[in-house]
Every structure is written in structure tokens, then in C-alpha cells.
Coordinates of C-alpha atoms in Angstrom, one line a residue:
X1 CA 0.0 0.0 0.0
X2 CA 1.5 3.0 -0.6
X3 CA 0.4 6.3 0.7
X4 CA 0.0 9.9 -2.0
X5 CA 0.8 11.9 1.3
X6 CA 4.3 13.5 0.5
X7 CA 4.4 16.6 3.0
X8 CA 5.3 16.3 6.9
X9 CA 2.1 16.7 8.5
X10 CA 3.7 18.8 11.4
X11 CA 6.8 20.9 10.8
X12 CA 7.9 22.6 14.1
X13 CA 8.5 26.3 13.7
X14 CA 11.7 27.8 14.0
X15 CA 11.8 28.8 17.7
X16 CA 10.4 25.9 18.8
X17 CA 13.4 24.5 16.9
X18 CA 15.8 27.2 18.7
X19 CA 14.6 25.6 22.1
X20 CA 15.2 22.4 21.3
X21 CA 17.0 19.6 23.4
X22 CA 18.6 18.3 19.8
X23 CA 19.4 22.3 18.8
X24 CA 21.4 23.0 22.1
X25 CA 23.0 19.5 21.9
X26 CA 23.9 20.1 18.2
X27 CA 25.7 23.4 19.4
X28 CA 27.3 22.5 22.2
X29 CA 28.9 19.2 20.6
X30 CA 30.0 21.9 17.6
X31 CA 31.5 23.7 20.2
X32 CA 33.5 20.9 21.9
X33 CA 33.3 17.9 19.2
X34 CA 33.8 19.8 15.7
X35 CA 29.9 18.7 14.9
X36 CA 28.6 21.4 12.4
X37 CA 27.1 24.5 14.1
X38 CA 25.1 25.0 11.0
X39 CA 22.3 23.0 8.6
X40 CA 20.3 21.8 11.8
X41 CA 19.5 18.1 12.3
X42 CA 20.2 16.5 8.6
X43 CA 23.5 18.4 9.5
X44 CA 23.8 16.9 12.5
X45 CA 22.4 13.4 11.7
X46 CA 25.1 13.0 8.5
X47 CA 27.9 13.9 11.2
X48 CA 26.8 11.7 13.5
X49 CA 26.7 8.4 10.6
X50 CA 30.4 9.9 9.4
X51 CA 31.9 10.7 12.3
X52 CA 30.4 7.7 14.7
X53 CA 33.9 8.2 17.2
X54 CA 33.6 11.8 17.3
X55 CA 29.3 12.2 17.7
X56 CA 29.3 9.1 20.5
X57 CA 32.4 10.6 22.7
X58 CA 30.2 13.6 22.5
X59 CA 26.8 11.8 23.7
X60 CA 28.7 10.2 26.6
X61 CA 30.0 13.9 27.8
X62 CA 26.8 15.4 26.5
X63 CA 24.7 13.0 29.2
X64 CA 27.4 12.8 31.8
X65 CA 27.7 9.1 30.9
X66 CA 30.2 7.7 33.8
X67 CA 32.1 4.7 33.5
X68 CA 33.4 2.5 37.0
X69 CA 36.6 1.9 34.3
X70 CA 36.9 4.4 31.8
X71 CA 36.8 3.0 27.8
X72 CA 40.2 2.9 26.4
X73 CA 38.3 4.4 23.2
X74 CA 34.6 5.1 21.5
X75 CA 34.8 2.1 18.5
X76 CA 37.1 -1.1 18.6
X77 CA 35.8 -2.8 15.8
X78 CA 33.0 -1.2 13.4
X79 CA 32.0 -4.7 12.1
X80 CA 27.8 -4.3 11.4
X81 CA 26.1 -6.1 13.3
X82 CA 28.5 -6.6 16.3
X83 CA 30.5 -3.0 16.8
X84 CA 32.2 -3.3 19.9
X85 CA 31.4 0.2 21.6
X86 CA 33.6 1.7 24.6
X87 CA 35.9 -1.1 25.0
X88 CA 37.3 -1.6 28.3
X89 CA 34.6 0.4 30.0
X90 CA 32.6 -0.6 32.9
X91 CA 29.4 1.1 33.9
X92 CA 26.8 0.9 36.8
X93 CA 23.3 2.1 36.4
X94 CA 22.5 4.3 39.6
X95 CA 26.0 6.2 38.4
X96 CA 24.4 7.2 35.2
X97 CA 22.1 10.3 35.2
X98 CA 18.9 10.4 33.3
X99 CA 19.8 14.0 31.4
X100 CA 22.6 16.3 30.6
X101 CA 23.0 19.0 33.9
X102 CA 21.2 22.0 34.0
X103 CA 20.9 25.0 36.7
X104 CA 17.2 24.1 36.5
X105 CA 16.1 20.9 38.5
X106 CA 14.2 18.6 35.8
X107 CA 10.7 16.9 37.3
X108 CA 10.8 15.0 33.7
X109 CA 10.7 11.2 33.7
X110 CA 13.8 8.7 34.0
X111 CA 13.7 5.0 32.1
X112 CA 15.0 2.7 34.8
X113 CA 15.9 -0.7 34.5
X114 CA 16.3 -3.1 37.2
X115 CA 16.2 -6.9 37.3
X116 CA 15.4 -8.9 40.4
X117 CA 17.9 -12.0 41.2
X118 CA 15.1 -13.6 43.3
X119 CA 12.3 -15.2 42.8
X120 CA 9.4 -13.2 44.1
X121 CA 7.8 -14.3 47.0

């Protein structure tokens, strides 16, 4: 089945696209990473499958990933499927915030994961 819509049905407008969480990442990582500062996310999103190193070290600082042992680098082996990412790191979950800091408190949602070694009772 194929569908004769061809136009987005929402487009966001451009300071809702000033304010976004993507905009401010896109800027900061051009900033500190060498992403580009301009041509918004298709920009962003070709940096991000060309320069897969560069646009993941830059997620990890973005979110305050932390590692128990630190990676010894981003990509050992880019073999698809099976791309072994951070090699040598070590992480726990309770170390790893939800979103990036902010002088604002966030009341937004976190995705936690947990997984019970017992059976219940």
C-alpha cells in the first residue's frame, strides 16, 4: 500500500526549533566535538553516521555518561552487526544520570531498568 501523502504533517516552527533539546545539543557538541554549528539536524544526523567516534564521545559527555573503568576508546571494531562500543569500559546504572546537567532541576521522567535475582515471593 503506498500512501499519496508527500508533506510532513507537522513541521515545528523555527523557535520551537531554537529551544530544542537536539538544537542545544547540536551546538554545544560543535562547540566541543567539531559537529557542524550549521544546517540543523540532517546536518547533524550525516555527522553523526560519518563521524560515529567523534558524535558518541560527545553523547557520553553530552549526558554525563560515567564509567566505574573508563573506555580505552569510542569504536574497537565497526564490524555491522557486532560493533564493539567503549571497549574496556565498565558502567553501573545508579551512576548514570537520566539528562545532561542543567541550573534548572528537571521533574521529567527517567527510564530505569532493574532486574530482580530472586524469585518473588
Amino acid at each position: 500500500m503506498t500512501s499519496a501523502q508527500t508533506e510532513p504533517l507537522w513541521q515545528p516552527d523555527e523557535e520551537r526549533i531554537a529551544t530544542a533539546a537536539v538544537t542545544r545539543f547540536q551546538s554545544w557538541a560543535a562547540e566541543h566535538h567539531g559537529a557542524p554549528a550549521e544546517g540543523g539536524y540532517p546536518a547533524l544526523h550525516r555527522w553523526s553516521v560519518e563521524e560515529l567516534e567523534a558524535f558518541w564521545r560527545a553523547v557520553v559527555e553530552w549526558f554525563d555518561i560515567r564509567f566505574s573503568t573508563p573506555y580505552e576508546r569510542v569504536l574497537g571494531d565497526r564490524s555491522m552487526p557486532g560493533a564493539d562500543w567503549f571497549p574496556g569500559a565498565t558502567s553501573t546504572t545508579p551512576s548514570t544520570p537520566c539528562a545532561p546537567p542543567t541550573s534548572a532541576p528537571t521533574t521529567r521522567p527517567c527510564s530505569m531498568w532493574t532486574r530482580h535475582m530472586s524469585p518473588p515471593r
